[in-house]
Structure formats: structure tokens, C-alpha cells
Amino acid sequence: MAAAAAAAAAEWEEAERKVLVARKAAFGLPTACPTCLPVLLYLRMSQVPFDIHVDSSFPDADHIPYVEFGECVAFNNEKGGVIEYLKEEKIVDLNSKNPSVSSSDVLSTRAMVLTWLSDALQYELWVVTDGSIPHEIYFSDLPWPIGKILYWKKTRAVKQLLGITKLNAAEKEDEIYQKANAAYDALSMKLGDQIFLFDDSPTDVDALFLGHALFVLNALPDTSLLRSCLQKHDNLVKFAEHLKVQLLEVDTSTAGLGSSTDPSSSSTPRKRASSGRGYKPKPRAKKERTEEQKMFRQRSKYFLATQLVAVLVFLSLMGGVDSSELDDDDGVDYQY
Amino acid sequence: MATAAGQNPKDAEPRDPVEGDDAEVAEEEYEEDEEEEEDGELDGPAAEAAKRERVHAVLNRLLSSPVGIRVHDVIIKGNAKTKEELIEAEVADLLRAAPTVQDLLRNASIASARLRQLDVFDSVEITLDAGPTELPGTTNVVIEVVEAANPITGNAGVYSKPEARSWSLEGSLKLKNMFGYGDIWDASCAYGWDQTSEVGIGVSLPRFKSIPTPLMARASLSSQDWLKFSSYKERLLGLSFGLLSTMQHDLSYNLTWRTLTDPSHVSSTSIRRQLGHNLLSALKYTYKIDQRNSHLRPTKGYAFLSTTQVGGLWDSKGLRFFRQEFDVRGAVPLGFYNTALNVGLGVGAILPLGRGFMNLSSPVPDRFYLGGHSSPVCSLSGLSSLLGFRTRGIGPTEPRRLVPSESDDGSTATQRRDYLGGDFAVSAFADLSFDLPLKLFRDAGIHGHAFLTAGNLAKLSEGEYKRFSLSEFGRTFRSSAGAGIILPTKLFRVEVNYCYILKQSEHDYGKTGIQFSFSSPL
């Protein structure tokens, strides 16, 4: 294991170029995909010079984002992700620079960000919004039939992952937002007045949370519940804004660092769905409508059943009474 | 056909075809014949003799000079399901156009063949019957068809295709003439030993309204596994429409959703960049002339095939490229021992389209690949085989992803490489086939051959064309030579070859030795 780690680190050192392959830029962010953004921020925080290559043809890939260095690659779906891989192979480990931080603390915070906050974000992005935001990020470079089918598949997959069905949709939504709120409260308390979450020096959890926060603040529409939850905590918003300026705007202005093959990263106007369009307050109305719909369905079933019984009775009665007359008619018909 | 031909003189005989001055004479003969007929009916052996004389007389007349006739009506019988318009559209013009009996007989046989070709009838009979009595010199053509009793046919088999590396088990069901337009519906599925599989349904119409050529439509879902050679798997969901299909021309449109994935995570950089979804909307035109005297063992003739494919008809987001292939073959008999020399040359190029096309890359599955054991002599399907080399065994390569391993000695294991194919390909072969001296082999169709094959691939996209030079291309031609025996059996055609690699480049996968190849017996 040590030999392998050393080999990977050596390959990293020897590589003249590191390339991060991520999804396209949008909403004023260098990459708008919530899975790719933390990796980019982690590399920026670690002050690793890298290039960005945009991948626009594989929106449902598990392996994106990935980092190429030399002939080696660190994929998102191997060894826990790019950040975990870089930490384990001792290539880029932000946490090691901060030995006083308790690792169990970091671990539990990381788990909270990766599960509760990530779930809430996925829920908002795929289930709540009307599709314009995911389309902008993932499907804008694919022909529309493919985009539509992949969007539908992803929405179904997210619903399955979060365990949302028609019956429990409302409860699940409450649960998701409750957990998100709890997470924000905890993080806000943890952050306090500091610059970073743990003792004024960056960790990978900062990158993960920053990625989440930047996406929520910039990509989700104004009417988003998650966004309003986050905006309740001023210190979290300030944390996000401050680091955004430090990591993203500073670096894009520096030549040679983070040069992107997609020149529109900083010049893309902030596209946000207008308040009513992107976000539909479905859940509340859905709950009531479900009950109404149930009543309606029950009644219509009774109605149809009655109709069917009436038709059957009519046929059997008519058939029994007029059978002799019908036979005569048949006889006449046959004699062309 | 014999029945139709046999009946014709007898039936045509009472209505002597007339033209000009022969009219009166013919009418007299007609009356005489009727009398003779009446007389003949009374007397048994005399009737036979009279019949024979009449038949001879008619035949003599037919042989001596063209006998004019006019088709009055085309009557179709026996078509319970099939629409009359279909049969009429296929053959009516042909029959009505015949000015003489000889032409009519010939056209009738062609018409019968055409109807049989529709593949929806069990039997077709064309009879020339007497026309209405008030119109002399006319005939009614009666087409009697027997529709296929069992509309569903199925077949299954094990085949080997040139593109596939191994066998595939195929089964298909055909439903004929469901709507009466001569439509043939088929559902097929194929499973290959290397996890290649395809499922598809299709329909073919012999004619649609005013379009005289057959139309075909097919929807299919297929997957191909190239992990071993180029580290990707291909999944295709597509519709294809055959718009024009004649002996020489073929035009089809293809709309396919293609997904490339790499579940093994070891692909090289170029392949990794191409993974993902794309939409291929392409028009393909094939022009084919095949004047060789046999498909399995051509000894005389020539053949030419040109395939043009233009992709990118959807919009700027689909795959856009232009692909052209030429394939020329010739066979020359050499006289002794049934020897024949077959030569062939194939050239192909693919070019991405769009702004800045010189720096774009061409799509990996559409590039040219050379290699494989399938015989270049039989199949007229363009470049692909290069005996002695593995499938996709030559051409530009790229090292695969390096996974830092736990090897103690520190030396890296030989890194596998991905074969990327080429944008420009040339391949050629020369094959001398001869009979083996034993009569036993000759009777079984077993023959031997000696061959020489050569080919090369080059990359032109992504700016590589600037570094391309023909002299370098010629210098790096790979080649192989060898000899072998071909055994055609009922199930498949077996080739046993000994190949010797004459020239190969650094990363090519060619092996000198004995190789087997199986192909379909057709």
C-alpha cells in the first residue's frame, strides 16, 4: 500500500499538467455541477495549478469529475472520490496541515454535509425545480431527445434514492428540509466568527460545504426553500461569499492558473430562473389534492362499476327475451 | 412457369393473333379450328392427333415471325388478403406493354418472378386466357396467386460476421403480408459469444404509393463490446430507414443514440474524452457493382463498392462527419487447375465536419480499423481484414490509464494500449486460389490458396494531417503473407491459414502461425 501511494505521489509530482475534467460553467461558477464544484475548490484551496476540461456529453456519468495527472487518473467513483483519493495517497492533504483538529469531529461534519445537505440539494435540483436548471448544467450540449430521456431517468433515480413515493412525498420533504436546517444550524454554530470551519485553517470539509453553499446561493432560484434556510445564517453566507472572492475571482484573473477551455466561466451572466418559473410550491397543494383525488377516484370507480353492471343486466335481459327474433334475422341475413 | 408456358399455345390457339393482312386468314383458320375442335371432341385418338397438329402449327407460327397480340384485361385471382393494387403495380405495366406473343411470354415469366420475389406468395401462376369474343386478337392475362398459408416463419442459426470477432446466435421471426401490402414484419435477436447482442424489429414494403423501390424501416437496440481492444463498450438505440434499394444503389437514413462507456476504467485519454452520449443522424449511400462469377470463390469478374456516409443532419449538437470508402476487386482465371488470381484494393477516409474541423476529432466507432481473420476475397463489405493480425490490431495506439501498482521491484508492467483506429486507411490483397490435386478434395469443393495482404492506417484529425506524409505512410505499411486451405461445409466455411507477418510496427498485434476462420456458408 505504501509503495502504491508513493508511486501515485511520484506520478503526481512528475506530471507537468494536471487536468480536472468537470461539467460546464454556469450561474457565475466555474463549474455548475454540485459534484464537481467541491473538487475544484479543494484543488484551489490547496493551491494546485490545474487546467479545466469541460465534459458535456456524459451527464449521467459516475466517474466525473476526475483529475488526470500524467498517465494516472483519479475518478469520482473510485476509492471514495477524488478528494478522498488525493488525501489517502498523500498527494494533496489539507487536513494534515492542521494536526490539532480532531479527526472524529471532521469526520462527523463531513458525513453530515455529504448526506443531509447533499440530499437536500439533489432533492431541490431534480425533484422540485421544473428542469431548466439541470438542463442548463447538464443537458444543454446534447440533442434534445437524449436530454429529455436522461433528465427523466435521473429524476426517477433521485426519487428512488431518497425513498420518495407518491404516498410519502410530503413527509419525505419535511424530513429533508428538517435535516438541512439542523445541519445549517450546527455548521453555523461550528463556524462562529472563524474564517474556516475548523480553527482558521482549511480542511476538505470546507471545500465540500463551500461547494454546496455556492451552488445553493447562485444556482437555485430565489424562491428555493433551501436557499432561504441557508440565508438565515449570516455567518454561513459570509463564509461562502468571502471564500468565493478569494478562490474563484482572484484565480480566474491570474493568468496561467485554472485556465479554462471554456472562456465563458467568469463572463456568463448569472442566469436564474425567475421567481415563479423554476420553483413550484407543489408539496402543500399535493397533500390536499391527494385526498381529494382519492375521493374522486373512489367515486368514479363506483360509478363505472354501476354502469358496467347495468350494461350486463341489459344485455342478458335483452338477449333472453329477443333470442327467437334475433335468430330469424340471422336466417334472413344469410340468404344473400 | 412450365405450366404457364405449356398452356399458352393451346389457349392462345383458338384466338389467333392477328396483324394486318393475316386477319382474314386468321379468322378462317379460327373457324376451321373451331370446327376441327368440334370434330376432334367426337373422336378420341383423332382428337389427340388433331391437338398435336394444332400445337405444332401454333409453335411454328410463333417461331417464324412475331405474332401481334393485345392484352385486354389483367385478372387477379386468389388474393384474399393481398391488395390488388400491389399486384397490378408490380406487373400490370409489364404485361400490357408486350406487343407480340413472344414478348408477352417473356414478360409473363419476368412478372411471375417479380411476384415470387415479394416473398408473400406460396405460388404464382400466370395464364394467357382467351379475350372477349367480340375483340379478336386480344387476350386476358390471369394471375393466380396462392398466398402463404402460414404467415409466420422463423429461423435461427449461428453465424459469424466480419465485424464481429466471434460467433453469434441469431433468431428471427417473420410475419408476412399482415396488411395486404406485401409488407414483411420481422423481429430478430442476435447474441454473440463476446456479449455483443442486438434486438430489433423491422418492416419492409415492396412499394409505397408511387415510390417503386422497396422501403424498409428498422428499430434496433444493440450493444458491442470493444473493451479488450479499445477500452470502450458501445450501446446503440436506433432507427434506420432504407429509402432506396435497387441492385446497384442503396440509400438509407440512420438515427441512432449511441452511448460509449468504459466500465473497466482503464481507457486512454482520447477514448476517455469520447465517452458519453451522442446522436448520430446520418445518410448513407452505397453504390455496388458485382460482376464476379461467384461470391465464395470468384474466378472471373470484377466488383466495385463505394460507400458514402454523411453524419450531422440533426443539428450542430449531433455527430458530424463525412466518411467515404472505395473497394475494388478483380478476379482473373489462370487456366490450369482452376486457378484464379484475386486482387483487391480498398481506400477510406473520415473527416469531421463543422467549424474548425481541422482540429476536431473524429468519432471513435466510425473510424477505420484493420485486422481480423475474415477472408478478404468473399465479402464485398469494404476494408477490414488483414490476415495474420488480430481484430483492430494495427494503427495508432495510446497507452491506457496507469494504475500505480504495488510492484516491489519498481518496474512498471508492460502497459496495455488502446487501438484508436485511423482516419485514413488503405488495404490491399492478392490471393491465388487453386484446386488441390486429389479428386476427393475437388469434389468436396476444398481448395487451397496463397495470399499476400497489406494495409496501413493514419490519423488525420486533431491537427495531425500537418504531419502526414505519403512517403512515411508507404514506408510503414504492414504486410503479411501465407497459404491455407478452404473447406466449404454446409454449416459454415472454414479457412485454415498459415500466416507469416512480413512487416509490422511497434505496437501492432500480429502473430505468425496457424489461424482458423469461420464464416457463413452463403
mmCIF file of C-alpha atoms in Angstrom, chain B residues 232-498:
data_model
loop_
_atom_site.group_PDB
_atom_site.id
_atom_site.type_symbol
_atom_site.label_atom_id
_atom_site.label_comp_id
_atom_site.label_asym_id
_atom_site.label_seq_id
_atom_site.Cartn_x
_atom_site.Cartn_y
_atom_site.Cartn_z
ATOM 1 C CA TYR B 232 -14.996 1.015 -24.507
ATOM 2 C CA LYS B 233 -18.425 -0.500 -24.811
ATOM 3 C CA GLU B 234 -20.918 0.756 -27.283
ATOM 4 C CA ARG B 235 -24.663 0.783 -26.870
ATOM 5 C CA LEU B 236 -26.844 1.794 -29.786
ATOM 6 C CA LEU B 237 -30.529 2.532 -29.910
ATOM 7 C CA GLY B 238 -31.519 3.436 -33.377
ATOM 8 C CA LEU B 239 -33.920 3.752 -36.208
ATOM 9 C CA SER B 240 -32.875 3.131 -39.738
ATOM 10 C CA PHE B 241 -34.864 3.718 -42.887
ATOM 11 C CA GLY B 242 -33.988 2.207 -46.230
ATOM 12 C CA LEU B 243 -35.128 4.811 -48.683
ATOM 13 C CA LEU B 244 -33.949 3.440 -51.983
ATOM 14 C CA SER B 245 -32.805 -0.050 -52.668
ATOM 15 C CA THR B 246 -32.026 -1.400 -56.113
ATOM 16 C CA MET B 247 -29.420 -3.775 -57.445
ATOM 17 C CA GLN B 248 -26.794 -1.104 -57.583
ATOM 18 C CA HIS B 249 -27.897 1.749 -55.373
ATOM 19 C CA ASP B 250 -28.816 1.810 -51.753
ATOM 20 C CA LEU B 251 -29.745 4.878 -49.764
ATOM 21 C CA SER B 252 -30.581 4.718 -46.102
ATOM 22 C CA TYR B 253 -31.036 7.105 -43.212
ATOM 23 C CA ASN B 254 -29.940 6.258 -39.739
ATOM 24 C CA LEU B 255 -30.891 7.932 -36.467
ATOM 25 C CA THR B 256 -29.040 6.379 -33.581
ATOM 26 C CA TRP B 257 -28.471 7.246 -29.971
ATOM 27 C CA ARG B 258 -25.022 5.975 -29.233
ATOM 28 C CA THR B 259 -23.536 5.688 -25.771
ATOM 29 C CA LEU B 260 -19.905 4.841 -25.136
ATOM 30 C CA THR B 261 -18.960 3.731 -21.662
ATOM 31 C CA ASP B 262 -15.925 2.280 -20.007
ATOM 32 C CA PRO B 263 -16.862 0.106 -17.053
ATOM 33 C CA SER B 264 -13.267 -1.031 -16.665
ATOM 34 C CA HIS B 265 -11.894 2.493 -16.023
ATOM 35 C CA VAL B 266 -8.678 1.846 -17.898
ATOM 36 C CA SER B 267 -9.206 3.703 -21.133
ATOM 37 C CA SER B 268 -6.616 6.034 -22.564
ATOM 38 C CA THR B 269 -7.108 9.775 -22.684
ATOM 39 C CA SER B 270 -8.505 10.002 -26.211
ATOM 40 C CA ILE B 271 -11.051 7.302 -25.569
ATOM 41 C CA ARG B 272 -11.996 8.833 -22.225
ATOM 42 C CA ARG B 273 -12.693 12.140 -23.907
ATOM 43 C CA GLN B 274 -15.081 10.434 -26.305
ATOM 44 C CA LEU B 275 -17.133 8.567 -23.729
ATOM 45 C CA GLY B 276 -20.683 9.706 -23.428
ATOM 46 C CA HIS B 277 -23.860 10.079 -25.406
ATOM 47 C CA ASN B 278 -24.240 11.279 -28.944
ATOM 48 C CA LEU B 279 -26.834 11.307 -31.607
ATOM 49 C CA LEU B 280 -25.862 10.033 -34.987
ATOM 50 C CA SER B 281 -28.135 11.242 -37.739
ATOM 51 C CA ALA B 282 -26.590 10.106 -40.975
ATOM 52 C CA LEU B 283 -27.398 9.417 -44.582
ATOM 53 C CA LYS B 284 -25.594 6.515 -46.200
ATOM 54 C CA TYR B 285 -25.328 5.856 -49.893
ATOM 55 C CA THR B 286 -23.869 2.677 -51.337
ATOM 56 C CA TYR B 287 -23.117 2.026 -54.960
ATOM 57 C CA LYS B 288 -22.260 -1.537 -55.808
ATOM 58 C CA ILE B 289 -21.355 -3.397 -58.946
ATOM 59 C CA ASP B 290 -20.547 -7.065 -58.561
ATOM 60 C CA GLN B 291 -19.752 -8.854 -61.800
ATOM 61 C CA ARG B 292 -17.811 -11.679 -60.271
ATOM 62 C CA ASN B 293 -18.944 -15.143 -61.158
ATOM 63 C CA SER B 294 -19.183 -16.361 -57.575
ATOM 64 C CA HIS B 295 -19.268 -14.932 -54.101
ATOM 65 C CA LEU B 296 -17.464 -17.752 -52.408
ATOM 66 C CA ARG B 297 -14.743 -18.458 -54.876
ATOM 67 C CA PRO B 298 -14.645 -15.822 -57.601
ATOM 68 C CA THR B 299 -12.583 -16.811 -60.555
ATOM 69 C CA LYS B 300 -13.604 -14.203 -63.047
ATOM 70 C CA GLY B 301 -15.027 -10.738 -62.991
ATOM 71 C CA TYR B 302 -14.746 -7.515 -61.089
ATOM 72 C CA ALA B 303 -16.551 -5.680 -58.356
ATOM 73 C CA PHE B 304 -16.698 -2.138 -57.126
ATOM 74 C CA LEU B 305 -18.208 -0.747 -53.968
ATOM 75 C CA SER B 306 -18.438 2.857 -52.870
ATOM 76 C CA THR B 307 -19.924 3.816 -49.509
ATOM 77 C CA THR B 308 -20.556 7.403 -48.584
ATOM 78 C CA GLN B 309 -21.845 8.435 -45.185
ATOM 79 C CA VAL B 310 -22.680 11.941 -44.089
ATOM 80 C CA GLY B 311 -23.448 12.451 -40.439
ATOM 81 C CA GLY B 312 -24.770 15.519 -38.737
ATOM 82 C CA LEU B 313 -28.150 16.061 -40.273
ATOM 83 C CA TRP B 314 -29.764 16.738 -36.936
ATOM 84 C CA ASP B 315 -28.237 19.949 -35.765
ATOM 85 C CA SER B 316 -24.903 21.168 -34.555
ATOM 86 C CA LYS B 317 -25.139 19.028 -31.429
ATOM 87 C CA GLY B 318 -25.148 15.700 -33.256
ATOM 88 C CA LEU B 319 -22.115 13.869 -34.617
ATOM 89 C CA ARG B 320 -20.898 15.491 -37.786
ATOM 90 C CA PHE B 321 -18.565 13.758 -40.133
ATOM 91 C CA PHE B 322 -18.083 12.644 -43.716
ATOM 92 C CA ARG B 323 -16.926 9.129 -44.420
ATOM 93 C CA GLN B 324 -16.021 7.667 -47.778
ATOM 94 C CA GLU B 325 -14.873 4.203 -48.715
ATOM 95 C CA PHE B 326 -13.914 2.637 -52.017
ATOM 96 C CA ASP B 327 -13.368 -1.025 -52.626
ATOM 97 C CA VAL B 328 -12.257 -2.512 -55.942
ATOM 98 C CA ARG B 329 -11.856 -6.204 -56.629
ATOM 99 C CA GLY B 330 -10.894 -8.206 -59.645
ATOM 100 C CA ALA B 331 -10.570 -11.873 -60.419
ATOM 101 C CA VAL B 332 -8.594 -13.331 -63.275
ATOM 102 C CA PRO B 333 -8.675 -17.006 -64.220
ATOM 103 C CA LEU B 334 -5.304 -18.517 -64.964
ATOM 104 C CA GLY B 335 -6.359 -21.635 -66.797
ATOM 105 C CA PHE B 336 -4.702 -24.578 -65.126
ATOM 106 C CA TYR B 337 -6.024 -26.421 -62.063
ATOM 107 C CA ASN B 338 -8.915 -23.987 -61.849
ATOM 108 C CA THR B 339 -6.542 -21.351 -60.542
ATOM 109 C CA ALA B 340 -7.613 -17.796 -60.174
ATOM 110 C CA LEU B 341 -5.905 -14.651 -59.041
ATOM 111 C CA ASN B 342 -7.988 -12.295 -56.945
ATOM 112 C CA VAL B 343 -6.764 -8.809 -56.222
ATOM 113 C CA GLY B 344 -8.366 -6.039 -54.291
ATOM 114 C CA LEU B 345 -7.694 -2.555 -53.082
ATOM 115 C CA GLY B 346 -9.614 -0.536 -50.533
ATOM 116 C CA VAL B 347 -9.245 3.085 -49.542
ATOM 117 C CA GLY B 348 -11.208 5.020 -46.945
ATOM 118 C CA ALA B 349 -11.176 8.337 -45.167
ATOM 119 C CA ILE B 350 -13.221 10.042 -42.482
ATOM 120 C CA LEU B 351 -13.331 13.749 -41.902
ATOM 121 C CA PRO B 352 -15.090 15.624 -39.098
ATOM 122 C CA LEU B 353 -17.339 18.472 -40.234
ATOM 123 C CA GLY B 354 -18.034 21.780 -38.618
ATOM 124 C CA ARG B 355 -16.250 24.957 -37.757
ATOM 125 C CA GLY B 356 -12.619 24.372 -37.042
ATOM 126 C CA PHE B 357 -12.947 20.847 -38.364
ATOM 127 C CA MET B 358 -9.234 20.557 -38.871
ATOM 128 C CA ASN B 359 -8.729 20.417 -35.137
ATOM 129 C CA LEU B 360 -11.746 18.375 -34.205
ATOM 130 C CA SER B 361 -11.527 14.697 -33.551
ATOM 131 C CA SER B 362 -13.380 12.051 -35.489
ATOM 132 C CA PRO B 363 -15.747 9.766 -33.616
ATOM 133 C CA VAL B 364 -14.001 6.596 -32.479
ATOM 134 C CA PRO B 365 -16.590 3.985 -33.520
ATOM 135 C CA ASP B 366 -16.761 5.386 -37.066
ATOM 136 C CA ARG B 367 -13.055 5.299 -37.763
ATOM 137 C CA PHE B 368 -11.341 2.628 -39.837
ATOM 138 C CA TYR B 369 -9.890 -0.442 -38.232
ATOM 139 C CA LEU B 370 -7.840 -3.116 -39.906
ATOM 140 C CA GLY B 371 -7.234 -6.584 -38.673
ATOM 141 C CA GLY B 372 -9.022 -9.843 -38.322
ATOM 142 C CA HIS B 373 -9.148 -13.247 -39.890
ATOM 143 C CA SER B 374 -12.163 -12.966 -42.138
ATOM 144 C CA SER B 375 -11.401 -13.686 -45.728
ATOM 145 C CA PRO B 376 -10.951 -10.584 -47.870
ATOM 146 C CA VAL B 377 -11.881 -12.493 -51.016
ATOM 147 C CA CYS B 378 -15.520 -13.245 -50.372
ATOM 148 C CA SER B 379 -17.032 -10.324 -48.594
ATOM 149 C CA LEU B 380 -17.528 -7.150 -50.506
ATOM 150 C CA SER B 381 -18.022 -5.092 -47.426
ATOM 151 C CA GLY B 382 -15.092 -2.782 -47.535
ATOM 152 C CA LEU B 383 -11.799 -2.749 -45.750
ATOM 153 C CA SER B 384 -11.349 -4.554 -42.600
ATOM 154 C CA SER B 385 -9.438 -7.748 -42.647
ATOM 155 C CA LEU B 386 -5.716 -8.147 -42.582
ATOM 156 C CA LEU B 387 -4.848 -11.786 -42.202
ATOM 157 C CA GLY B 388 -2.355 -12.537 -39.506
ATOM 158 C CA PHE B 389 -3.219 -9.544 -37.371
ATOM 159 C CA ARG B 390 -5.747 -9.506 -34.590
ATOM 160 C CA THR B 391 -9.012 -7.572 -34.965
ATOM 161 C CA ARG B 392 -8.206 -3.876 -34.588
ATOM 162 C CA GLY B 393 -4.637 -4.988 -34.340
ATOM 163 C CA ILE B 394 -2.817 -2.226 -36.172
ATOM 164 C CA GLY B 395 -2.755 1.511 -36.304
ATOM 165 C CA PRO B 396 -2.316 4.421 -33.941
ATOM 166 C CA THR B 397 -2.385 3.433 -30.285
ATOM 167 C CA GLU B 398 -2.330 5.201 -26.974
ATOM 168 C CA PRO B 399 -1.273 3.905 -23.593
ATOM 169 C CA ARG B 400 -4.049 3.073 -21.211
ATOM 170 C CA ARG B 401 -4.506 4.504 -17.784
ATOM 171 C CA LEU B 402 -1.674 3.706 -15.448
ATOM 172 C CA VAL B 403 -2.691 2.430 -12.049
ATOM 173 C CA PRO B 404 0.267 2.707 -9.716
ATOM 174 C CA SER B 405 0.641 -0.866 -8.584
ATOM 175 C CA GLU B 406 2.277 -2.385 -5.603
ATOM 176 C CA SER B 407 5.112 -3.982 -7.530
ATOM 177 C CA ASP B 408 8.162 -4.325 -5.369
ATOM 178 C CA ASP B 409 10.811 -4.105 -7.984
ATOM 179 C CA GLY B 410 9.588 -0.717 -9.069
ATOM 180 C CA SER B 411 9.454 -1.535 -12.751
ATOM 181 C CA THR B 412 6.181 -0.818 -14.403
ATOM 182 C CA ALA B 413 4.458 -3.744 -16.041
ATOM 183 C CA THR B 414 4.086 -3.534 -19.802
ATOM 184 C CA GLN B 415 1.300 -1.096 -20.202
ATOM 185 C CA ARG B 416 -1.592 -2.200 -22.346
ATOM 186 C CA ARG B 417 -2.551 0.063 -25.166
ATOM 187 C CA ASP B 418 -5.791 1.153 -26.785
ATOM 188 C CA TYR B 419 -6.130 0.843 -30.537
ATOM 189 C CA LEU B 420 -7.670 4.039 -31.764
ATOM 190 C CA GLY B 421 -8.188 3.316 -35.452
ATOM 191 C CA GLY B 422 -7.348 5.657 -38.255
ATOM 192 C CA ASP B 423 -8.903 8.440 -40.247
ATOM 193 C CA PHE B 424 -7.272 7.331 -43.462
ATOM 194 C CA ALA B 425 -6.919 3.674 -44.353
ATOM 195 C CA VAL B 426 -5.554 1.721 -47.289
ATOM 196 C CA SER B 427 -5.600 -2.008 -47.614
ATOM 197 C CA ALA B 428 -4.785 -4.377 -50.446
ATOM 198 C CA PHE B 429 -4.595 -8.076 -51.035
ATOM 199 C CA ALA B 430 -3.649 -10.581 -53.676
ATOM 200 C CA ASP B 431 -4.912 -14.118 -53.453
ATOM 201 C CA LEU B 432 -4.131 -17.067 -55.652
ATOM 202 C CA SER B 433 -6.636 -19.875 -55.274
ATOM 203 C CA PHE B 434 -6.139 -23.283 -56.777
ATOM 204 C CA ASP B 435 -7.643 -26.731 -56.691
ATOM 205 C CA LEU B 436 -5.918 -29.390 -54.715
ATOM 206 C CA PRO B 437 -4.584 -32.367 -56.729
ATOM 207 C CA LEU B 438 -6.813 -35.027 -55.120
ATOM 208 C CA LYS B 439 -10.130 -35.581 -56.846
ATOM 209 C CA LEU B 440 -11.726 -36.147 -53.461
ATOM 210 C CA PHE B 441 -10.958 -32.594 -52.432
ATOM 211 C CA ARG B 442 -12.038 -31.157 -55.727
ATOM 212 C CA ASP B 443 -15.421 -32.776 -55.494
ATOM 213 C CA ALA B 444 -15.945 -31.523 -51.983
ATOM 214 C CA GLY B 445 -15.060 -28.012 -53.033
ATOM 215 C CA ILE B 446 -11.974 -27.947 -50.840
ATOM 216 C CA HIS B 447 -9.311 -25.770 -52.361
ATOM 217 C CA GLY B 448 -6.138 -24.061 -51.382
ATOM 218 C CA HIS B 449 -4.942 -20.524 -51.581
ATOM 219 C CA ALA B 450 -1.853 -18.428 -51.153
ATOM 220 C CA PHE B 451 -2.211 -14.780 -50.215
ATOM 221 C CA LEU B 452 -0.441 -11.552 -49.616
ATOM 222 C CA THR B 453 -2.159 -8.780 -47.657
ATOM 223 C CA ALA B 454 -1.049 -5.299 -46.742
ATOM 224 C CA GLY B 455 -2.604 -2.302 -45.062
ATOM 225 C CA ASN B 456 -1.994 0.871 -43.151
ATOM 226 C CA LEU B 457 -3.876 3.419 -41.053
ATOM 227 C CA ALA B 458 -3.111 7.022 -40.295
ATOM 228 C CA LYS B 459 -4.611 9.669 -38.057
ATOM 229 C CA LEU B 460 -5.514 12.932 -39.720
ATOM 230 C CA SER B 461 -7.845 14.650 -37.274
ATOM 231 C CA GLU B 462 -6.912 16.978 -34.427
ATOM 232 C CA GLY B 463 -4.281 18.670 -36.499
ATOM 233 C CA GLU B 464 -2.329 15.512 -37.275
ATOM 234 C CA TYR B 465 -2.784 15.994 -41.010
ATOM 235 C CA LYS B 466 0.027 18.555 -40.929
ATOM 236 C CA ARG B 467 2.439 15.801 -40.018
ATOM 237 C CA PHE B 468 1.114 13.337 -42.549
ATOM 238 C CA SER B 469 3.371 12.378 -45.420
ATOM 239 C CA LEU B 470 2.624 9.824 -48.101
ATOM 240 C CA SER B 471 6.166 8.519 -48.152
ATOM 241 C CA GLU B 472 6.075 7.825 -44.439
ATOM 242 C CA PHE B 473 2.667 6.238 -44.869
ATOM 243 C CA GLY B 474 4.020 3.976 -47.600
ATOM 244 C CA ARG B 475 7.070 3.107 -45.606
ATOM 245 C CA THR B 476 5.063 1.944 -42.589
ATOM 246 C CA PHE B 477 2.728 -0.392 -44.481
ATOM 247 C CA ARG B 478 2.090 -3.571 -42.562
ATOM 248 C CA SER B 479 2.014 -6.777 -44.566
ATOM 249 C CA SER B 480 1.620 -10.467 -44.218
ATOM 250 C CA ALA B 481 1.751 -13.485 -46.464
ATOM 251 C CA GLY B 482 0.693 -17.066 -46.194
ATOM 252 C CA ALA B 483 -1.144 -20.049 -47.542
ATOM 253 C CA GLY B 484 -4.060 -22.114 -46.470
ATOM 254 C CA ILE B 485 -6.910 -24.466 -47.187
ATOM 255 C CA ILE B 486 -10.547 -23.598 -47.504
ATOM 256 C CA LEU B 487 -13.222 -26.120 -46.605
ATOM 257 C CA PRO B 488 -16.747 -25.144 -47.503
ATOM 258 C CA THR B 489 -19.187 -27.187 -45.464
ATOM 259 C CA LYS B 490 -22.936 -26.927 -45.237
ATOM 260 C CA LEU B 491 -22.911 -25.137 -41.916
ATOM 261 C CA PHE B 492 -20.010 -22.809 -42.378
ATOM 262 C CA ARG B 493 -16.964 -22.077 -44.443
ATOM 263 C CA VAL B 494 -13.748 -22.968 -42.695
ATOM 264 C CA GLU B 495 -10.394 -21.494 -43.528
ATOM 265 C CA VAL B 496 -7.172 -22.770 -42.104
ATOM 266 C CA ASN B 497 -4.325 -20.419 -42.838
ATOM 267 C CA TYR B 498 -0.702 -20.220 -42.003
#
